[in-house]
GROMACS .gro file of C-alpha atoms in nm:
model
  389
    1UNK     CA    1  -2.115  -0.376   3.427
    2UNK     CA    2  -2.003  -0.730   3.513
    3UNK     CA    3  -2.212  -0.881   3.229
    4UNK     CA    4  -2.094  -0.639   2.965
    5UNK     CA    5  -1.901  -0.909   2.776
    6UNK     CA    6  -2.220  -1.113   2.738
    7UNK     CA    7  -2.427  -0.834   2.587
    8UNK     CA    8  -2.547  -0.892   2.229
    9UNK     CA    9  -2.400  -0.681   1.946
   10UNK     CA   10  -2.529  -0.324   1.934
   11UNK     CA   11  -2.656  -0.203   1.599
   12UNK     CA   12  -2.683   0.167   1.530
   13UNK     CA   13  -2.878   0.299   1.233
   14UNK     CA   14  -2.782   0.658   1.152
   15UNK     CA   15  -2.926   0.861   0.865
   16UNK     CA   16  -2.642   0.979   0.640
   17UNK     CA   17  -2.816   1.312   0.589
   18UNK     CA   18  -2.811   1.393   0.959
   19UNK     CA   19  -2.568   1.660   1.074
   20UNK     CA   20  -2.502   1.479   1.403
   21UNK     CA   21  -2.383   1.148   1.258
   22UNK     CA   22  -2.027   1.176   1.387
   23UNK     CA   23  -2.135   1.298   1.731
   24UNK     CA   24  -2.385   1.015   1.776
   25UNK     CA   25  -2.132   0.755   1.666
   26UNK     CA   26  -1.866   0.872   1.912
   27UNK     CA   27  -2.114   0.898   2.198
   28UNK     CA   28  -2.239   0.543   2.146
   29UNK     CA   29  -1.887   0.415   2.096
   30UNK     CA   30  -1.781   0.553   2.433
   31UNK     CA   31  -2.056   0.355   2.605
   32UNK     CA   32  -1.881   0.027   2.540
   33UNK     CA   33  -1.535   0.009   2.691
   34UNK     CA   34  -1.296  -0.262   2.585
   35UNK     CA   35  -0.959  -0.388   2.705
   36UNK     CA   36  -0.669  -0.209   2.530
   37UNK     CA   37  -0.565  -0.510   2.320
   38UNK     CA   38  -0.927  -0.585   2.230
   39UNK     CA   39  -0.983  -0.226   2.116
   40UNK     CA   40  -0.653  -0.230   1.925
   41UNK     CA   41  -0.740  -0.547   1.735
   42UNK     CA   42  -1.088  -0.427   1.640
   43UNK     CA   43  -0.947  -0.107   1.491
   44UNK     CA   44  -0.645  -0.258   1.318
   45UNK     CA   45  -0.683  -0.345   0.951
   46UNK     CA   46  -0.461  -0.433   0.654
   47UNK     CA   47  -0.430  -0.066   0.562
   48UNK     CA   48  -0.175  -0.028   0.842
   49UNK     CA   49   0.068  -0.229   0.630
   50UNK     CA   50   0.121   0.096   0.439
   51UNK     CA   51   0.383   0.161   0.708
   52UNK     CA   52   0.577  -0.158   0.638
   53UNK     CA   53   0.542  -0.098   0.263
   54UNK     CA   54   0.704   0.242   0.297
   55UNK     CA   55   0.983   0.124   0.525
   56UNK     CA   56   1.052  -0.183   0.311
   57UNK     CA   57   1.070   0.017  -0.012
   58UNK     CA   58   1.297   0.270   0.159
   59UNK     CA   59   1.529  -0.013   0.268
   60UNK     CA   60   1.539  -0.139  -0.091
   61UNK     CA   61   1.625   0.213  -0.212
   62UNK     CA   62   1.913   0.243   0.036
   63UNK     CA   63   2.047  -0.099  -0.056
   64UNK     CA   64   2.025  -0.025  -0.429
   65UNK     CA   65   2.210   0.303  -0.388
   66UNK     CA   66   2.477   0.157  -0.159
   67UNK     CA   67   2.549  -0.128  -0.403
   68UNK     CA   68   2.528   0.080  -0.722
   69UNK     CA   69   2.829   0.037  -0.950
   70UNK     CA   70   2.828   0.334  -1.179
   71UNK     CA   71   3.060   0.599  -1.312
   72UNK     CA   72   2.788   0.856  -1.245
   73UNK     CA   73   2.941   1.102  -0.999
   74UNK     CA   74   2.617   1.209  -0.822
   75UNK     CA   75   2.531   0.845  -0.763
   76UNK     CA   76   2.873   0.778  -0.614
   77UNK     CA   77   2.825   1.072  -0.377
   78UNK     CA   78   2.486   0.938  -0.268
   79UNK     CA   79   2.636   0.592  -0.211
   80UNK     CA   80   2.907   0.739   0.011
   81UNK     CA   81   2.649   0.932   0.214
   82UNK     CA   82   2.458   0.613   0.308
   83UNK     CA   83   2.666   0.414   0.557
   84UNK     CA   84   2.607   0.041   0.590
   85UNK     CA   85   2.502   0.076   0.954
   86UNK     CA   86   2.221   0.315   0.862
   87UNK     CA   87   2.091   0.070   0.602
   88UNK     CA   88   2.101  -0.218   0.853
   89UNK     CA   89   1.915  -0.013   1.113
   90UNK     CA   90   1.650   0.080   0.857
   91UNK     CA   91   1.612  -0.281   0.739
   92UNK     CA   92   1.575  -0.419   1.091
   93UNK     CA   93   1.328  -0.143   1.176
   94UNK     CA   94   1.128  -0.245   0.870
   95UNK     CA   95   1.153  -0.610   0.965
   96UNK     CA   96   1.035  -0.566   1.325
   97UNK     CA   97   0.756  -0.332   1.215
   98UNK     CA   98   0.633  -0.591   0.967
   99UNK     CA   99   0.666  -0.873   1.220
  100UNK     CA  100   0.464  -0.675   1.474
  101UNK     CA  101   0.189  -0.583   1.230
  102UNK     CA  102   0.171  -0.940   1.098
  103UNK     CA  103   0.144  -1.084   1.450
  104UNK     CA  104  -0.131  -0.840   1.546
  105UNK     CA  105  -0.322  -0.906   1.225
  106UNK     CA  106  -0.303  -1.282   1.285
  107UNK     CA  107  -0.456  -1.220   1.628
  108UNK     CA  108  -0.727  -1.014   1.460
  109UNK     CA  109  -0.797  -1.302   1.220
  110UNK     CA  110  -0.824  -1.541   1.514
  111UNK     CA  111  -1.037  -1.333   1.750
  112UNK     CA  112  -1.230  -1.113   1.505
  113UNK     CA  113  -1.266  -1.319   1.191
  114UNK     CA  114  -1.596  -1.154   1.102
  115UNK     CA  115  -1.422  -0.818   1.083
  116UNK     CA  116  -1.155  -0.964   0.855
  117UNK     CA  117  -1.428  -1.111   0.639
  118UNK     CA  118  -1.602  -0.773   0.622
  119UNK     CA  119  -1.270  -0.615   0.526
  120UNK     CA  120  -1.235  -0.867   0.243
  121UNK     CA  121  -1.576  -0.759   0.114
  122UNK     CA  122  -1.490  -0.389   0.137
  123UNK     CA  123  -1.405  -0.231  -0.199
  124UNK     CA  124  -1.100  -0.055  -0.048
  125UNK     CA  125  -0.999  -0.288   0.234
  126UNK     CA  126  -0.966  -0.595   0.013
  127UNK     CA  127  -0.686  -0.437  -0.190
  128UNK     CA  128  -0.469  -0.384   0.118
  129UNK     CA  129  -0.469  -0.760   0.180
  130UNK     CA  130  -0.189  -0.759  -0.080
  131UNK     CA  131   0.017  -0.515   0.130
  132UNK     CA  132   0.167  -0.764   0.383
  133UNK     CA  133   0.297  -0.990   0.107
  134UNK     CA  134   0.434  -0.697  -0.094
  135UNK     CA  135   0.614  -0.581   0.220
  136UNK     CA  136   0.771  -0.924   0.272
  137UNK     CA  137   0.882  -0.941  -0.092
  138UNK     CA  138   1.044  -0.597  -0.063
  139UNK     CA  139   1.227  -0.699   0.253
  140UNK     CA  140   1.336  -1.022   0.083
  141UNK     CA  141   1.496  -0.825  -0.202
  142UNK     CA  142   1.670  -0.587   0.038
  143UNK     CA  143   1.770  -0.849   0.297
  144UNK     CA  144   2.140  -0.819   0.388
  145UNK     CA  145   2.180  -1.192   0.465
  146UNK     CA  146   1.957  -1.358   0.202
  147UNK     CA  147   2.113  -1.380  -0.144
  148UNK     CA  148   1.924  -1.466  -0.468
  149UNK     CA  149   1.992  -1.807  -0.624
  150UNK     CA  150   1.990  -1.969  -0.279
  151UNK     CA  151   1.741  -2.220  -0.143
  152UNK     CA  152   1.629  -1.989   0.136
  153UNK     CA  153   1.549  -1.710  -0.110
  154UNK     CA  154   1.355  -1.952  -0.331
  155UNK     CA  155   1.151  -2.091  -0.042
  156UNK     CA  156   1.070  -1.746   0.093
  157UNK     CA  157   0.971  -1.624  -0.254
  158UNK     CA  158   0.719  -1.906  -0.285
  159UNK     CA  159   0.584  -1.838   0.066
  160UNK     CA  160   0.523  -1.472  -0.017
  161UNK     CA  161   0.422  -1.506  -0.383
  162UNK     CA  162   0.158  -1.779  -0.347
  163UNK     CA  163  -0.081  -1.557  -0.142
  164UNK     CA  164  -0.046  -1.284  -0.407
  165UNK     CA  165  -0.141  -1.529  -0.682
  166UNK     CA  166  -0.428  -1.666  -0.472
  167UNK     CA  167  -0.566  -1.316  -0.420
  168UNK     CA  168  -0.521  -1.251  -0.795
  169UNK     CA  169  -0.739  -1.549  -0.880
  170UNK     CA  170  -1.004  -1.447  -0.630
  171UNK     CA  171  -1.020  -1.074  -0.700
  172UNK     CA  172  -0.951  -1.067  -1.073
  173UNK     CA  173  -1.195  -1.354  -1.116
  174UNK     CA  174  -1.467  -1.153  -0.940
  175UNK     CA  175  -1.410  -0.859  -1.170
  176UNK     CA  176  -1.536  -1.040  -1.476
  177UNK     CA  177  -1.753  -1.324  -1.343
  178UNK     CA  178  -1.956  -1.184  -1.050
  179UNK     CA  179  -2.233  -0.936  -1.124
  180UNK     CA  180  -2.218  -0.765  -0.785
  181UNK     CA  181  -1.838  -0.731  -0.803
  182UNK     CA  182  -1.788  -0.601  -1.155
  183UNK     CA  183  -1.476  -0.387  -1.163
  184UNK     CA  184  -1.665  -0.084  -1.293
  185UNK     CA  185  -1.867  -0.095  -0.968
  186UNK     CA  186  -1.579  -0.136  -0.720
  187UNK     CA  187  -1.293   0.043  -0.899
  188UNK     CA  188  -1.089   0.286  -0.691
  189UNK     CA  189  -0.721   0.391  -0.681
  190UNK     CA  190  -0.634   0.125  -0.421
  191UNK     CA  191  -0.712  -0.138  -0.684
  192UNK     CA  192  -0.361  -0.071  -0.815
  193UNK     CA  193  -0.208  -0.235  -0.507
  194UNK     CA  194  -0.291  -0.575  -0.656
  195UNK     CA  195  -0.096  -0.472  -0.966
  196UNK     CA  196   0.202  -0.366  -0.754
  197UNK     CA  197   0.194  -0.705  -0.580
  198UNK     CA  198   0.243  -0.885  -0.910
  199UNK     CA  199   0.519  -0.649  -1.022
  200UNK     CA  200   0.715  -0.677  -0.697
  201UNK     CA  201   0.683  -1.055  -0.718
  202UNK     CA  202   0.805  -1.046  -1.079
  203UNK     CA  203   1.111  -0.843  -0.984
  204UNK     CA  204   1.196  -1.078  -0.697
  205UNK     CA  205   1.162  -1.379  -0.929
  206UNK     CA  206   1.381  -1.218  -1.196
  207UNK     CA  207   1.658  -1.154  -0.942
  208UNK     CA  208   1.691  -1.526  -0.875
  209UNK     CA  209   1.686  -1.611  -1.246
  210UNK     CA  210   1.329  -1.738  -1.274
  211UNK     CA  211   1.253  -1.544  -1.592
  212UNK     CA  212   0.940  -1.740  -1.689
  213UNK     CA  213   0.777  -1.688  -1.349
  214UNK     CA  214   0.879  -1.324  -1.360
  215UNK     CA  215   0.727  -1.273  -1.705
  216UNK     CA  216   0.409  -1.449  -1.592
  217UNK     CA  217   0.358  -1.221  -1.291
  218UNK     CA  218   0.462  -0.915  -1.490
  219UNK     CA  219   0.201  -0.997  -1.755
  220UNK     CA  220  -0.074  -1.039  -1.495
  221UNK     CA  221   0.019  -0.710  -1.337
  222UNK     CA  222   0.046  -0.502  -1.654
  223UNK     CA  223  -0.272  -0.633  -1.818
  224UNK     CA  224  -0.474  -0.552  -1.511
  225UNK     CA  225  -0.297  -0.218  -1.466
  226UNK     CA  226  -0.421  -0.124  -1.811
  227UNK     CA  227  -0.775  -0.221  -1.708
  228UNK     CA  228  -0.748  -0.031  -1.378
  229UNK     CA  229  -0.596   0.280  -1.536
  230UNK     CA  230  -0.854   0.305  -1.815
  231UNK     CA  231  -1.144   0.241  -1.577
  232UNK     CA  232  -1.032   0.505  -1.328
  233UNK     CA  233  -0.936   0.749  -1.604
  234UNK     CA  234  -1.289   0.732  -1.741
  235UNK     CA  235  -1.435   0.792  -1.392
  236UNK     CA  236  -1.694   0.515  -1.408
  237UNK     CA  237  -1.939   0.444  -1.130
  238UNK     CA  238  -1.681   0.325  -0.878
  239UNK     CA  239  -1.446   0.620  -0.920
  240UNK     CA  240  -1.621   0.842  -0.665
  241UNK     CA  241  -1.634   0.584  -0.385
  242UNK     CA  242  -1.309   0.687  -0.218
  243UNK     CA  243  -1.343   0.874   0.114
  244UNK     CA  244  -1.170   1.210   0.142
  245UNK     CA  245  -0.922   1.095   0.408
  246UNK     CA  246  -0.794   0.824   0.171
  247UNK     CA  247  -0.699   1.061  -0.110
  248UNK     CA  248  -0.323   1.008  -0.053
  249UNK     CA  249  -0.371   0.675  -0.233
  250UNK     CA  250  -0.390   0.874  -0.559
  251UNK     CA  251  -0.011   0.847  -0.547
  252UNK     CA  252  -0.058   0.482  -0.646
  253UNK     CA  253  -0.124   0.605  -0.998
  254UNK     CA  254   0.249   0.650  -1.055
  255UNK     CA  255   0.362   0.377  -0.814
  256UNK     CA  256   0.250   0.099  -1.050
  257UNK     CA  257   0.435   0.217  -1.366
  258UNK     CA  258   0.744   0.299  -1.157
  259UNK     CA  259   0.748  -0.053  -1.019
  260UNK     CA  260   0.679  -0.190  -1.367
  261UNK     CA  261   0.987  -0.015  -1.507
  262UNK     CA  262   1.202  -0.170  -1.232
  263UNK     CA  263   1.049  -0.515  -1.280
  264UNK     CA  264   1.104  -0.509  -1.656
  265UNK     CA  265   1.462  -0.395  -1.605
  266UNK     CA  266   1.519  -0.700  -1.381
  267UNK     CA  267   1.362  -0.928  -1.642
  268UNK     CA  268   1.541  -0.789  -1.948
  269UNK     CA  269   1.868  -0.719  -1.769
  270UNK     CA  270   1.886  -0.357  -1.883
  271UNK     CA  271   1.688  -0.037  -1.848
  272UNK     CA  272   1.572  -0.047  -2.208
  273UNK     CA  273   1.310   0.147  -2.402
  274UNK     CA  274   1.018  -0.029  -2.235
  275UNK     CA  275   1.149   0.060  -1.890
  276UNK     CA  276   1.207   0.419  -1.999
  277UNK     CA  277   0.852   0.448  -2.133
  278UNK     CA  278   0.708   0.325  -1.805
  279UNK     CA  279   0.933   0.562  -1.611
  280UNK     CA  280   0.822   0.859  -1.823
  281UNK     CA  281   0.459   0.763  -1.765
  282UNK     CA  282   0.510   0.750  -1.389
  283UNK     CA  283   0.696   1.082  -1.395
  284UNK     CA  284   0.410   1.245  -1.588
  285UNK     CA  285   0.148   1.112  -1.347
  286UNK     CA  286   0.354   1.229  -1.049
  287UNK     CA  287   0.386   1.576  -1.197
  288UNK     CA  288   0.012   1.587  -1.264
  289UNK     CA  289  -0.064   1.509  -0.900
  290UNK     CA  290   0.206   1.741  -0.764
  291UNK     CA  291   0.050   2.029  -0.956
  292UNK     CA  292  -0.284   1.974  -0.779
  293UNK     CA  293  -0.213   2.012  -0.405
  294UNK     CA  294  -0.573   2.121  -0.342
  295UNK     CA  295  -0.679   1.762  -0.408
  296UNK     CA  296  -0.510   1.652  -0.085
  297UNK     CA  297  -0.594   1.957   0.128
  298UNK     CA  298  -0.887   1.804   0.318
  299UNK     CA  299  -0.708   1.475   0.382
  300UNK     CA  300  -0.412   1.659   0.538
  301UNK     CA  301  -0.608   1.842   0.805
  302UNK     CA  302  -0.554   1.568   1.063
  303UNK     CA  303  -0.289   1.298   1.077
  304UNK     CA  304  -0.396   0.943   0.998
  305UNK     CA  305  -0.230   0.626   0.873
  306UNK     CA  306  -0.339   0.701   0.514
  307UNK     CA  307  -0.058   0.958   0.498
  308UNK     CA  308   0.186   0.667   0.462
  309UNK     CA  309   0.047   0.618   0.111
  310UNK     CA  310   0.264   0.913   0.004
  311UNK     CA  311   0.591   0.740   0.084
  312UNK     CA  312   0.633   0.413  -0.104
  313UNK     CA  313   0.513   0.544  -0.445
  314UNK     CA  314   0.776   0.819  -0.418
  315UNK     CA  315   1.038   0.559  -0.328
  316UNK     CA  316   0.951   0.345  -0.632
  317UNK     CA  317   0.979   0.655  -0.850
  318UNK     CA  318   1.316   0.742  -0.695
  319UNK     CA  319   1.441   0.388  -0.762
  320UNK     CA  320   1.332   0.411  -1.126
  321UNK     CA  321   1.499   0.751  -1.162
  322UNK     CA  322   1.826   0.607  -1.029
  323UNK     CA  323   1.816   0.332  -1.291
  324UNK     CA  324   1.734   0.586  -1.561
  325UNK     CA  325   2.018   0.819  -1.457
  326UNK     CA  326   2.269   0.533  -1.487
  327UNK     CA  327   2.151   0.453  -1.838
  328UNK     CA  328   2.143   0.793  -2.009
  329UNK     CA  329   2.394   1.071  -2.047
  330UNK     CA  330   2.341   1.434  -1.960
  331UNK     CA  331   2.287   1.654  -1.656
  332UNK     CA  332   1.909   1.649  -1.627
  333UNK     CA  333   1.872   1.283  -1.529
  334UNK     CA  334   2.119   1.297  -1.233
  335UNK     CA  335   1.959   1.616  -1.100
  336UNK     CA  336   1.614   1.460  -1.128
  337UNK     CA  337   1.741   1.149  -0.951
  338UNK     CA  338   1.888   1.349  -0.661
  339UNK     CA  339   1.568   1.551  -0.621
  340UNK     CA  340   1.345   1.245  -0.613
  341UNK     CA  341   1.573   1.053  -0.375
  342UNK     CA  342   1.593   1.349  -0.137
  343UNK     CA  343   1.216   1.399  -0.155
  344UNK     CA  344   1.153   1.030  -0.090
  345UNK     CA  345   1.383   1.015   0.213
  346UNK     CA  346   1.244   1.342   0.351
  347UNK     CA  347   0.883   1.225   0.320
  348UNK     CA  348   0.962   0.892   0.488
  349UNK     CA  349   1.147   1.057   0.777
  350UNK     CA  350   0.867   1.311   0.820
  351UNK     CA  351   0.605   1.037   0.835
  352UNK     CA  352   0.810   0.849   1.094
  353UNK     CA  353   0.825   1.167   1.303
  354UNK     CA  354   0.453   1.241   1.264
  355UNK     CA  355   0.369   0.883   1.358
  356UNK     CA  356   0.585   0.897   1.670
  357UNK     CA  357   0.421   1.224   1.776
  358UNK     CA  358   0.066   1.111   1.697
  359UNK     CA  359   0.052   0.749   1.809
  360UNK     CA  360  -0.297   0.796   1.956
  361UNK     CA  361  -0.428   0.915   1.621
  362UNK     CA  362  -0.320   0.597   1.443
  363UNK     CA  363  -0.623   0.397   1.553
  364UNK     CA  364  -0.909   0.625   1.458
  365UNK     CA  365  -1.263   0.510   1.520
  366UNK     CA  366  -1.382   0.682   1.202
  367UNK     CA  367  -1.153   0.495   0.963
  368UNK     CA  368  -1.363   0.439   0.649
  369UNK     CA  369  -1.232   0.085   0.600
  370UNK     CA  370  -1.349  -0.029   0.943
  371UNK     CA  371  -1.689  -0.122   1.086
  372UNK     CA  372  -1.894   0.063   0.832
  373UNK     CA  373  -2.090  -0.064   0.538
  374UNK     CA  374  -2.314   0.139   0.316
  375UNK     CA  375  -2.647   0.009   0.199
  376UNK     CA  376  -2.901   0.176  -0.021
  377UNK     CA  377  -3.266   0.116   0.067
  378UNK     CA  378  -3.596   0.281  -0.015
  379UNK     CA  379  -3.570   0.535   0.266
  380UNK     CA  380  -3.218   0.653   0.177
  381UNK     CA  381  -2.854   0.583   0.246
  382UNK     CA  382  -2.775   0.453   0.596
  383UNK     CA  383  -2.460   0.374   0.782
  384UNK     CA  384  -2.448   0.060   0.994
  385UNK     CA  385  -2.213  -0.003   1.282
  386UNK     CA  386  -2.197  -0.339   1.451
  387UNK     CA  387  -2.005  -0.348   1.775
  388UNK     CA  388  -1.773  -0.646   1.794
  389UNK     CA  389  -1.809  -0.761   1.436
   0.00000   0.00000   0.00000
C-alpha cells in the first residue's frame, strides 16, 4: 500500500461486446484509491465549462433586459422585475464559478498534461476547449464595471479572443489538411462550439467599435457553421459518434444561428433582415428539437454535467427573441419573447438546483470524454483505460 504511487500505469482491455464492461471498469477503478484533489483533477475536463457558459449567458441576458430602452410594454415589465442586485449576484456567481473552473483546469494541465493532450485529440473533448474563452467573452460583455471603448475592455478582448483564433487555425486547418482528421470523420454537434466562439468574439469586438475584426470573426464562424450544419444534416460517418449521455448538445444546433443573429445586429447596428433570418432559423431548429423529446429520454435518466448544454442555447435564443420583439410590431413577438425568457431562466435555475443536490454525480467515472479511446483492430472494437494518463 505504501508503494502505490510508484506503481506503473494499469491498462485494462475490455471487449466492447461484453455485457460486464461497466461492472469490470468500476471494480478495477475502485482498486486504485487517490487523494480527493488528485481524483478531482483526473475527472475534470473542459466540458465542465458548460456551467460557466450557461451562467455567463444568463448574466448577459439579465443585463440586456435591465438596460433595454424600448417602448415595448412587456419588455419594460421584465426590466422592472430584474433588480440590479439580482444581476450583480448572478454575475459574480458566474465570475467565481469561471475562476474556480479555470484554476482547477490549469492544475489539471500542470499535473495531468497527458490527459489534456488526450482530450485535445478527442473528437468531442477538443471542441469544449473553446468553452472557457467563450465564457470569459460573455462575462466581459456583461461586466458591470468594464465598459466598451476602454483600454481594459480592449486588452481583455485580445486576451480572450487570441486563444479562440489559435484554436480556429489548429482545428479548422485539420479539417481540410489532415487525412485522419477530416471533418466528415470527426463531425458531431459539439463542433458548433467553435462557431459560437467566433460569433461571441465578433459581438464583443463590435461593441467596442472594431467592425473589421468583428466582420472577420463573424465570417469565420458563419462559413464553418455552414460546413458543420450541412455535414451533420447529411449524417456522414462522424454523425453517429456521439454518446447517448451527450445528446443535450443537440441544442447547439439553434445556439449558433441565435448567436449569429445577435452578432450581426451588433455589427450592423440594427436587427435587420439578416438577423431576422438567422433568428427564424434558430427558432425552427428549436421547435424541431422540442417536438422530439424521445431523443433526450435516455440522457435524462441520471443527472450529469451534460445537462447544462440545455441552458445557454436557450439563453441565446431568448436574447435574439428580445431583439426581434423590439424591432417588429404585433402581439406574437412579445409573447414569444416572454415565453423564451421565462423558459431560459427556469431551465437555468433548475440546473443550479439539480447541481446543488447532485454534487457527487458531477464527476462521473464513465464520462465519455474522459480516459477512454476507441480503437478498431482485427479482433473487434476495444475500450482502453489508462490509469493516471
